[in-house]
């Protein structure tokens, strides 16, 4: 298991260099490995996930500890040696069910299996032993003396993010934000209300051995209490009764208030988390044109709509920053821009993203988001609604993009007042009229949404 974990971590690191072309998602690498090893037991599968995501979540803290016992700087260590030591340190710090001696011996065994030269095997052995002895008393940087480094190391975030949040939010809120990013998110699912009600699905899941609770915020959400088997083999999943989705995403979609019979344009449909929700709300009446430039994601959306038994969705594979292949006079009742973004609001769900992102990414995404809005806006009918959603907490991709769009599109305005179709949204609308969910405040993914109305 540990060998597979190190392999996945090493592949992710090699293919996701900050500033380089985007590589495969960590989730996809884990899923691929699991499907290549179908005989792994459920506990082994769970352990593999925990080791891989745990090491990448805590990489900053682990590297700090390794740096304290290594005579070489961490960034100069052989990549495999570093990943073996990260795995060992993670086990020593966070997994008390694995004895320290076993964690140390395992790292040496893996170094030998990978045929590292004897000097490097010796280095792994010595460093792992030192870590096992030193870790319990290893002091962390003092927040009074080095506030940025202290936050970055203790909560395992890159220094640029720690510095940015300390400056913008102040120390208390910055620490809460960073700590919340290291908690495991609840297992939230969305009920396919085209086929079943939330209450009935709870009963069905109970018969399958899965206890659930009602969604805390979303009227179509349930929370799985604990999962001791692969959820994807459950009959209820295969019959399309539900899908995994954070409640923040469910709430954000409700803002658009689609009505049966509506024509909806969705830019950035991806794997269709929100497309399929919109299709549920249309109740088979109306059409959604789901646009994305990723063939792999459109294929996943296609599979998802089939599994969920939803109709009325047309797929358009195109780069939506360029002029859209839609009749110029065509108008939609609703437009959803589910914008590509830095994902800094979903670090608890995708902990590895924090090492992938760089400060310059925020402006790069803002330009992309502005281009998508610019191309879609002319297709809005007067009196219609446009919803802009991101899963980032950073103003460059949220408020600034909206302010610039509203300046250049005076026929659009922020939708005033409460959302009549979805009263559960109201507590998440801030004083500026934006929808916002925060991991540290709501135990939800960090989403931002702005609902814009086009004048009649
Ligand atoms: C936030 S994700 C979509 C999530 C998805 N809507 C869901 O709810 O599951 C943003 C999507 O924008 C797509 N995208 C990024 N740049 C694009 C472009 N230039 N044209 C079209 N789609 C783009 C990405 O492929 C990605 O699927």
Coordinates of C-alpha atoms and ligand atoms in Angstrom, one line a residue:
X1 CA 0.0 0.0 0.0
X2 CA 2.8 2.4 1.0
X3 CA 4.6 1.6 -2.3
X4 CA 1.5 2.5 -4.3
X5 CA 1.1 5.7 -2.3
X6 CA 4.6 6.8 -3.0
X7 CA 4.2 6.0 -6.7
X8 CA 1.0 8.1 -6.9
X9 CA 2.6 11.0 -5.0
X10 CA 5.7 10.9 -7.3
X11 CA 3.6 10.9 -10.5
X12 CA 1.4 13.8 -9.3
X13 CA 4.5 15.8 -8.4
X14 CA 6.2 15.2 -11.7
X15 CA 3.1 16.0 -13.7
X16 CA 1.9 19.0 -11.7
X17 CA 4.8 21.4 -11.6
X18 CA 3.7 24.9 -10.5
X19 CA 3.6 27.1 -13.6
X20 CA 3.7 24.1 -16.0
X21 CA 0.8 22.7 -18.0
X22 CA -1.9 21.2 -15.8
X23 CA -1.4 17.5 -15.1
X24 CA -3.8 14.8 -14.0
X25 CA -5.9 15.4 -11.0
X26 CA -4.8 13.6 -7.8
X27 CA -8.3 12.0 -7.5
X28 CA -8.0 10.6 -11.1
X29 CA -4.6 9.1 -10.3
X30 CA -5.9 7.4 -7.1
X31 CA -9.0 6.1 -9.0
X32 CA -6.8 4.8 -11.8
X33 CA -4.6 2.9 -9.3
X34 CA -7.6 1.5 -7.5
X35 CA -9.1 0.3 -10.7
X36 CA -5.7 -1.3 -11.7
X37 CA -5.8 -3.2 -8.3
X38 CA -9.4 -4.4 -8.1
X39 CA -8.6 -7.0 -5.4
X40 CA -7.6 -4.4 -2.8
X41 CA -9.9 -4.6 0.2
X42 CA -12.1 -1.6 1.2
X43 CA -9.8 -0.8 4.3
X44 CA -6.7 -0.9 2.0
X45 CA -8.4 1.4 -0.5
X46 CA -9.2 3.8 2.3
X47 CA -5.7 3.6 3.6
X48 CA -4.2 4.3 0.2
X49 CA -6.4 7.4 -0.2
X50 CA -5.5 8.6 3.3
X51 CA -1.8 8.2 2.8
X52 CA -1.8 10.0 -0.6
X53 CA -4.1 12.9 0.3
X54 CA -2.6 13.1 3.8
X55 CA 0.9 13.5 2.6
X56 CA 0.0 16.1 0.0
X57 CA -2.3 17.9 2.5
X58 CA 0.5 18.1 5.1
X59 CA 3.5 18.4 2.7
X60 CA 4.6 21.8 4.1
X61 CA 4.6 20.6 7.7
X62 CA 6.3 17.3 6.8
X63 CA 9.0 19.1 4.8
X64 CA 9.7 21.4 7.7
X65 CA 10.2 18.4 10.0
X66 CA 12.4 16.6 7.4
X67 CA 14.5 19.8 6.9
X68 CA 15.2 19.8 10.7
X69 CA 16.9 16.4 10.6
X70 CA 18.5 16.5 7.1
X71 CA 21.9 18.0 6.5
X72 CA 20.8 18.7 2.9
X73 CA 18.1 21.3 2.1
X74 CA 14.7 19.6 1.4
X75 CA 14.5 20.9 -2.2
X76 CA 17.9 19.3 -3.0
X77 CA 16.9 15.8 -1.9
X78 CA 16.4 13.0 -4.4
X79 CA 12.6 13.2 -5.2
X80 CA 12.0 9.5 -4.3
X81 CA 13.9 9.9 -1.0
X82 CA 11.9 13.0 -0.2
X83 CA 8.6 11.3 -0.9
X84 CA 9.6 8.2 1.2
X85 CA 10.5 10.5 4.1
X86 CA 7.3 12.5 3.7
X87 CA 5.3 9.2 3.9
X88 CA 7.2 8.1 7.0
X89 CA 6.8 11.5 8.7
X90 CA 3.1 11.5 7.9
X91 CA 2.7 8.1 9.4
X92 CA 4.7 9.1 12.5
X93 CA 2.8 12.4 13.0
X94 CA -0.7 11.5 12.1
X95 CA -1.3 7.7 12.1
X96 CA -0.9 6.4 15.6
X97 CA -2.1 2.9 14.5
X98 CA 1.2 2.3 12.8
X99 CA 4.1 1.8 15.2
X100 CA 7.1 4.1 14.6
X101 CA 9.5 1.2 14.1
X102 CA 7.2 -0.3 11.4
X103 CA 7.0 3.1 9.6
X104 CA 10.8 3.4 9.6
X105 CA 11.5 -0.1 8.5
X106 CA 8.9 0.2 5.7
X107 CA 10.6 3.3 4.3
X108 CA 13.9 1.5 4.1
X109 CA 12.3 -1.6 2.5
X110 CA 10.7 0.7 -0.1
X111 CA 14.0 2.4 -0.8
X112 CA 15.5 -1.1 -1.5
X113 CA 12.6 -2.2 -3.7
X114 CA 13.1 1.0 -5.8
X115 CA 16.8 0.0 -6.1
X116 CA 18.1 3.3 -4.7
X117 CA 21.9 3.4 -4.4
X118 CA 23.2 2.1 -1.0
X119 CA 24.2 5.7 0.1
X120 CA 20.6 6.9 -0.4
X121 CA 19.2 3.8 1.3
X122 CA 21.5 4.6 4.2
X123 CA 20.3 8.3 4.2
X124 CA 16.6 7.2 4.3
X125 CA 17.3 4.9 7.2
X126 CA 19.2 7.5 9.2
X127 CA 16.8 10.3 8.5
X128 CA 13.7 8.2 9.2
X129 CA 15.2 7.0 12.5
X130 CA 16.1 10.6 13.5
X131 CA 12.5 11.7 12.6
X132 CA 11.0 9.0 14.8
X133 CA 13.1 10.2 17.8
X134 CA 12.8 14.0 17.1
X135 CA 9.3 14.5 16.0
X136 CA 7.5 14.4 19.4
X137 CA 9.5 17.4 20.7
X138 CA 10.1 19.3 17.4
X139 CA 9.1 22.9 18.0
X140 CA 7.3 24.8 15.2
X141 CA 8.1 28.4 14.2
X142 CA 6.8 31.0 16.7
X143 CA 3.9 33.1 15.3
X144 CA 5.1 36.1 17.3
X145 CA 8.5 36.1 15.6
X146 CA 7.7 34.7 12.2
X147 CA 3.9 35.0 11.6
X148 CA 3.9 34.0 7.9
X149 CA 6.2 31.0 8.3
X150 CA 4.5 29.9 11.5
X151 CA 1.1 29.9 9.8
X152 CA 2.5 28.3 6.6
X153 CA 4.3 25.5 8.5
X154 CA 1.7 24.7 11.2
X155 CA -1.1 24.5 8.7
X156 CA 0.9 23.3 5.7
X157 CA 0.2 26.0 3.2
X158 CA 2.6 27.8 0.8
X159 CA 4.0 31.0 2.3
X160 CA 2.4 33.2 -0.4
X161 CA -1.1 32.1 0.6
X162 CA -0.3 32.4 4.3
X163 CA 1.0 36.0 3.7
X164 CA -2.0 36.9 1.6
X165 CA -4.6 35.7 4.1
X166 CA -2.7 37.2 7.1
X167 CA -2.7 40.6 5.3
X168 CA -6.3 40.4 4.1
X169 CA -8.1 38.6 6.9
X170 CA -5.9 39.3 10.0
X171 CA -4.3 36.5 12.1
X172 CA -7.4 35.0 13.7
X173 CA -9.4 34.6 10.5
X174 CA -6.3 33.5 8.5
X175 CA -5.5 30.7 11.0
X176 CA -9.2 29.6 11.0
X177 CA -9.3 29.5 7.2
X178 CA -6.0 27.5 6.9
X179 CA -7.0 25.1 9.7
X180 CA -10.4 24.5 8.1
X181 CA -8.6 23.6 4.9
X182 CA -7.1 20.6 6.7
X183 CA -10.3 19.1 7.9
X184 CA -12.1 16.3 6.1
X185 CA -15.2 17.6 4.4
X186 CA -18.5 15.9 5.1
X187 CA -19.6 13.2 2.6
X188 CA -22.4 15.2 1.0
X189 CA -24.6 13.9 -1.7
X190 CA -27.3 15.4 -3.9
X191 CA -30.6 13.5 -4.3
X192 CA -31.8 13.0 -7.9
X193 CA -35.2 14.5 -7.2
X194 CA -36.3 13.6 -10.8
X195 CA -36.4 10.0 -9.5
X196 CA -36.8 10.0 -5.7
X197 CA -37.4 12.3 -2.7
X198 CA -34.7 12.9 -0.1
X199 CA -36.8 11.2 2.6
X200 CA -37.3 8.1 0.5
X201 CA -33.7 7.9 -0.6
X202 CA -32.7 7.9 3.1
X203 CA -34.8 4.8 3.6
X204 CA -33.3 3.1 0.5
X205 CA -29.8 3.9 1.6
X206 CA -30.6 2.6 5.1
X207 CA -31.5 -0.8 3.5
X208 CA -28.1 -0.7 1.8
X209 CA -26.4 -0.3 5.1
X210 CA -25.7 3.4 4.7
X211 CA -26.9 5.8 7.4
X212 CA -27.5 9.4 6.4
X213 CA -28.7 12.7 7.8
X214 CA -30.7 15.4 6.1
X215 CA -28.6 18.1 4.4
X216 CA -27.7 20.8 6.8
X217 CA -28.5 23.6 4.3
X218 CA -29.6 22.2 0.9
X219 CA -33.1 20.9 0.5
X220 CA -31.8 18.2 -1.9
X221 CA -28.8 17.2 0.1
X222 CA -28.0 14.3 2.4
X223 CA -24.9 13.6 4.5
X224 CA -23.5 10.1 4.6
X225 CA -22.6 9.3 8.2
X226 CA -20.0 6.7 7.5
X227 CA -19.0 4.6 4.5
X228 CA -17.5 1.1 4.9
X229 CA -17.8 0.0 1.3
X230 CA -17.3 1.4 -2.1
X231 CA -20.4 3.7 -2.8
X232 CA -20.2 3.2 -6.5
X233 CA -21.3 -0.4 -6.3
X234 CA -24.5 0.4 -4.4
X235 CA -27.7 -0.3 -6.3
X236 CA -29.0 3.2 -5.4
X237 CA -25.9 4.8 -7.0
X238 CA -26.1 2.6 -10.1
X239 CA -29.8 3.4 -10.5
X240 CA -28.9 7.1 -10.6
X241 CA -30.7 8.1 -7.4
X242 CA -27.9 10.3 -6.2
X243 CA -24.4 11.8 -6.8
X244 CA -21.6 13.2 -4.6
X245 CA -21.8 17.0 -4.4
X246 CA -20.9 19.5 -1.7
X247 CA -23.9 21.4 -0.4
X248 CA -22.3 24.7 -1.3
X249 CA -22.5 23.7 -5.0
X250 CA -26.1 22.6 -4.6
X251 CA -27.1 25.9 -3.0
X252 CA -25.2 28.0 -5.6
X253 CA -27.0 26.3 -8.4
X254 CA -30.4 27.0 -6.8
X255 CA -29.7 30.7 -7.1
X256 CA -30.4 30.5 -10.8
X257 CA -34.1 29.6 -10.2
X258 CA -34.7 27.8 -13.5
X259 CA -38.3 27.2 -14.4
X260 CA -39.7 24.3 -16.5
X261 CA -39.6 25.3 -20.1
X262 CA -36.5 27.5 -19.8
X263 CA -33.6 27.5 -22.2
X264 CA -30.3 27.5 -20.2
X265 CA -26.7 28.1 -21.4
X266 CA -24.1 26.7 -19.1
X267 CA -20.4 27.6 -19.7
X268 CA -17.9 25.3 -17.9
X269 CA -20.3 22.4 -17.6
X270 CA -17.4 20.0 -16.8
X271 CA -18.6 16.7 -15.5
X272 CA -22.0 18.0 -15.0
X273 CA -22.5 18.4 -11.3
X274 CA -24.5 21.5 -11.8
X275 CA -25.9 20.6 -15.3
X276 CA -27.6 17.6 -13.9
X277 CA -29.0 19.6 -11.0
X278 CA -30.4 22.2 -13.4
X279 CA -31.9 19.3 -15.5
X280 CA -33.6 18.0 -12.3
X281 CA -35.1 21.4 -11.7
X282 CA -36.4 21.7 -15.3
X283 CA -38.4 18.4 -14.7
X284 CA -38.0 17.3 -18.3
X285 CA -39.3 20.6 -19.7
X286 CA -36.8 22.9 -21.3
X287 CA -33.2 22.5 -22.6
X288 CA -29.7 23.1 -21.3
X289 CA -26.9 23.7 -23.7
X290 CA -23.9 22.5 -21.7
X291 CA -20.5 23.9 -23.0
X292 CA -17.0 22.8 -22.1
X293 CA -13.7 22.5 -23.9
X294 CA -12.7 19.2 -22.2
X295 CA -13.6 16.1 -24.1
X296 CA -12.9 13.9 -21.1
X297 CA -15.2 16.0 -18.9
X298 CA -18.0 16.1 -21.5
X299 CA -17.8 12.3 -21.8
X300 CA -18.1 12.1 -18.0
X301 CA -21.1 14.5 -18.2
X302 CA -22.7 12.3 -20.8
X303 CA -22.3 9.2 -18.6
X304 CA -23.6 11.0 -15.6
X305 CA -26.8 12.3 -17.3
X306 CA -27.4 8.8 -18.6
X307 CA -27.0 7.2 -15.2
X308 CA -29.3 9.8 -13.6
X309 CA -31.8 9.3 -16.4
X310 CA -32.0 13.1 -17.2
X311 CA -33.1 14.5 -20.5
X312 CA -33.0 17.9 -22.2
X313 CA -29.2 18.3 -22.1
X314 CA -27.3 19.1 -25.3
X315 CA -23.5 19.0 -25.2
X316 CA -21.3 21.5 -27.0
X317 CA -17.5 20.9 -27.0
X318 CA -15.8 24.2 -27.7
X319 CA -13.5 26.8 -26.4
X320 CA -16.0 29.3 -24.9
X321 CA -13.5 32.2 -24.8
X322 CA -13.9 32.3 -28.6
X323 CA -17.1 33.2 -30.4
X324 CA -19.7 30.5 -29.7
X325 CA -21.2 28.4 -32.5
X326 CA -24.7 29.5 -31.6
X327 CA -27.1 31.5 -33.8
X328 CA -26.3 35.2 -33.0
X329 CA -30.0 36.0 -32.5
X330 CA -30.6 33.1 -30.1
X331 CA -31.4 34.1 -26.5
X332 CA -31.4 32.0 -23.3
X333 CA -33.6 32.5 -20.2
X334 CA -30.8 31.7 -17.9
X335 CA -27.0 31.6 -18.2
X336 CA -24.7 29.8 -15.8
X337 CA -21.0 30.6 -15.9
X338 CA -19.4 27.9 -13.7
X339 CA -16.0 29.5 -14.1
X340 CA -12.6 27.8 -14.2
X341 CA -10.8 29.2 -11.2
X342 CA -7.9 28.6 -8.8
X343 CA -10.0 26.3 -6.6
X344 CA -8.6 28.0 -3.5
X345 CA -12.1 27.6 -1.8
X346 CA -11.9 23.8 -2.1
X347 CA -8.5 23.1 -0.6
X348 CA -10.0 20.8 2.1
X349 CA -11.4 18.6 -0.8
X350 CA -8.3 19.0 -3.1
X351 CA -5.5 19.5 -0.6
X352 CA -2.8 19.1 -3.3
X353 CA -4.0 22.3 -5.2
X354 CA -2.2 24.5 -2.7
X355 CA 1.1 23.3 -4.0
X356 CA 0.0 23.6 -7.6
X357 CA -1.1 27.3 -7.5
X358 CA 1.1 30.4 -7.8
X359 CA 0.2 34.0 -7.1
X360 CA 0.1 34.8 -10.8
X361 CA -2.6 32.2 -11.4
X362 CA -5.3 34.5 -9.9
X363 CA -4.9 37.2 -12.6
X364 CA -4.6 34.5 -15.3
X365 CA -7.9 32.9 -14.2
X366 CA -9.5 36.4 -13.9
X367 CA -8.7 37.0 -17.6
X368 CA -10.2 33.7 -18.6
X369 CA -13.3 34.3 -16.5
X370 CA -13.8 37.8 -18.1
X371 CA -13.5 36.3 -21.5
X372 CA -16.1 33.6 -20.8
X373 CA -18.5 36.2 -19.4
X374 CA -17.9 38.5 -22.5
X375 CA -18.8 35.7 -24.9
X376 CA -21.9 34.4 -23.1
X377 CA -23.5 37.7 -22.1
X378 CA -24.9 38.7 -25.6
X379 CA -27.0 35.5 -25.5
X380 CA -29.0 36.6 -22.4
X381 CA -32.6 37.6 -23.0
X382 CA -33.9 40.8 -21.4
X383 CA -35.4 39.9 -18.0
X384 CA -33.2 36.8 -17.8
X385 CA -30.7 35.9 -15.1
X386 CA -27.0 35.2 -15.3
X387 CA -25.3 33.3 -12.5
X388 CA -21.5 33.5 -12.1
X389 CA -20.0 30.9 -9.8
X390 CA -16.5 30.1 -8.6
X391 CA -15.0 27.8 -6.0
X392 CA -12.4 30.3 -4.9
X393 CA -12.3 32.8 -1.9
X394 CA -10.0 35.2 -3.7
X395 CA -11.3 38.7 -4.7
X396 CA -9.3 38.9 -7.9
X397 CA -11.5 36.0 -9.3
X398 CA -14.7 37.1 -7.6
X399 CA -15.6 40.7 -6.8
X400 CA -13.1 42.2 -9.2
X401 CA -14.3 40.1 -12.1
X402 CA -17.9 41.1 -11.4
X403 CA -17.1 44.8 -10.9
X404 CA -15.3 44.9 -14.3
X405 CA -18.1 43.0 -16.0
X406 CA -20.8 45.3 -14.6
X407 CA -18.7 48.4 -15.7
X408 CA -18.6 47.1 -19.3
X409 CA -22.2 45.8 -19.4
X410 CA -24.4 48.5 -18.0
X411 CA -27.5 46.5 -19.1
X412 CA -26.7 44.0 -16.3
X413 CA -27.1 44.6 -12.6
X414 CA -26.6 42.6 -9.4
X415 CA -30.0 40.9 -8.8
X416 CA -31.6 42.7 -5.9
X417 CA -33.3 41.2 -2.9
X418 CA -34.0 37.6 -1.8
X419 CA -34.2 34.6 -4.0
X420 CA -37.9 33.7 -3.9
X421 CA -37.4 30.1 -5.2
X422 CA -34.7 29.2 -2.6
X423 CA -35.1 30.8 0.8
X424 CA -32.3 28.6 2.2
X425 CA -29.9 30.8 0.2
X426 CA -30.6 34.0 2.1
X427 CA -28.2 33.5 5.0
X428 CA -25.4 33.2 2.5
X429 CA -25.9 36.5 0.8
X430 CA -23.5 39.1 2.1
X431 CA -24.0 42.9 2.5
X432 CA -22.7 43.4 -1.0
X433 CA -25.3 41.0 -2.5
X434 CA -22.9 38.2 -3.2
X435 CA -23.4 34.5 -2.3
X436 CA -20.5 33.2 -0.2
X437 CA -19.8 30.0 1.7
X438 CA -16.7 29.5 3.7
X439 CA -15.2 26.2 5.0
X440 CA -14.2 27.8 8.4
X441 CA -17.6 29.4 8.9
X442 CA -20.1 26.9 7.4
X443 CA -18.2 23.7 7.1
X444 CA -19.0 24.0 3.3
X445 CA -16.7 24.4 0.3
X446 CA -15.7 28.0 -0.3
X447 CA -18.0 29.1 -3.1
X448 CA -18.7 32.6 -4.5
X449 CA -21.7 33.4 -6.7
X450 CA -23.2 36.5 -8.2
X451 CA -26.6 36.6 -9.7
X452 CA -27.1 39.2 -12.3
X453 CA -30.3 40.4 -13.9
X454 CA -30.5 41.8 -17.4
X455 CA -32.8 44.8 -17.9
X456 CA -36.0 44.2 -19.8
Ligands
LIG1 C1 -15.6 24.8 -12.2 S1 -15.2 23.7 -13.5 C2 -16.8 23.0 -13.9 C3 -17.5 22.2 -12.8 C4 -18.8 21.6 -13.3 N1 -19.7 22.6 -13.8 C5 -19.5 20.9 -12.2 O1 -20.4 21.5 -11.5 O2 -19.3 19.7 -12.0 C6 -14.9 24.7 -14.8 C7 -15.0 24.1 -16.2 O3 -14.6 25.1 -17.2 C8 -14.0 24.4 -18.2 N2 -13.3 25.4 -19.1 C9 -12.1 26.0 -18.8 N3 -11.8 26.8 -19.8 C10 -12.7 26.7 -20.7 C11 -12.9 27.3 -22.0 N4 -12.0 28.1 -22.5 N5 -14.0 26.9 -22.7 C12 -14.9 26.0 -22.2 N6 -14.8 25.4 -21.0 C13 -13.7 25.8 -20.3 C14 -13.2 23.3 -17.6 O4 -12.9 22.3 -18.5 C15 -14.0 22.9 -16.4 O5 -14.8 21.8 -16.7

